[in-house]
Amino acid sequence: MGEIVMGCLAPHPPHLVYADNPEQNEPVSEGG
């Protein structure tokens, strides 16, 4: 599962926006 999460984070540039909100960044990374 860890590999899938990392793979989803890499191709998802939008995560940069969530980076501002650590609280949201955590759940988003888990959901993929």
mmCIF file of C-alpha atoms in Angstrom, residues 12-29:
data_model
loop_
_atom_site.group_PDB
_atom_site.id
_atom_site.type_symbol
_atom_site.label_atom_id
_atom_site.label_comp_id
_atom_site.label_asym_id
_atom_site.label_seq_id
_atom_site.Cartn_x
_atom_site.Cartn_y
_atom_site.Cartn_z
ATOM 1 C CA HIS A 12 -0.601 14.614 -8.195
ATOM 2 C CA PRO A 13 0.744 18.188 -8.484
ATOM 3 C CA PRO A 14 -2.414 19.549 -6.725
ATOM 4 C CA HIS A 15 -0.931 18.224 -3.462
ATOM 5 C CA LEU A 16 1.212 21.369 -3.445
ATOM 6 C CA VAL A 17 -1.954 23.299 -2.601
ATOM 7 C CA TYR A 18 -2.734 21.005 0.346
ATOM 8 C CA ALA A 19 0.862 21.385 1.546
ATOM 9 C CA ASP A 20 -0.262 24.700 3.066
ATOM 10 C CA ASN A 21 -2.724 22.752 5.263
ATOM 11 C CA PRO A 22 -0.884 19.897 7.078
ATOM 12 C CA GLU A 23 -4.180 18.660 8.556
ATOM 13 C CA GLN A 24 -5.716 18.136 5.107
ATOM 14 C CA ASN A 25 -2.470 16.880 3.598
ATOM 15 C CA GLU A 26 -2.520 13.791 5.857
ATOM 16 C CA PRO A 27 -6.013 12.485 4.949
ATOM 17 C CA VAL A 28 -5.503 13.302 1.270
ATOM 18 C CA SER A 29 -2.274 11.279 1.126
#
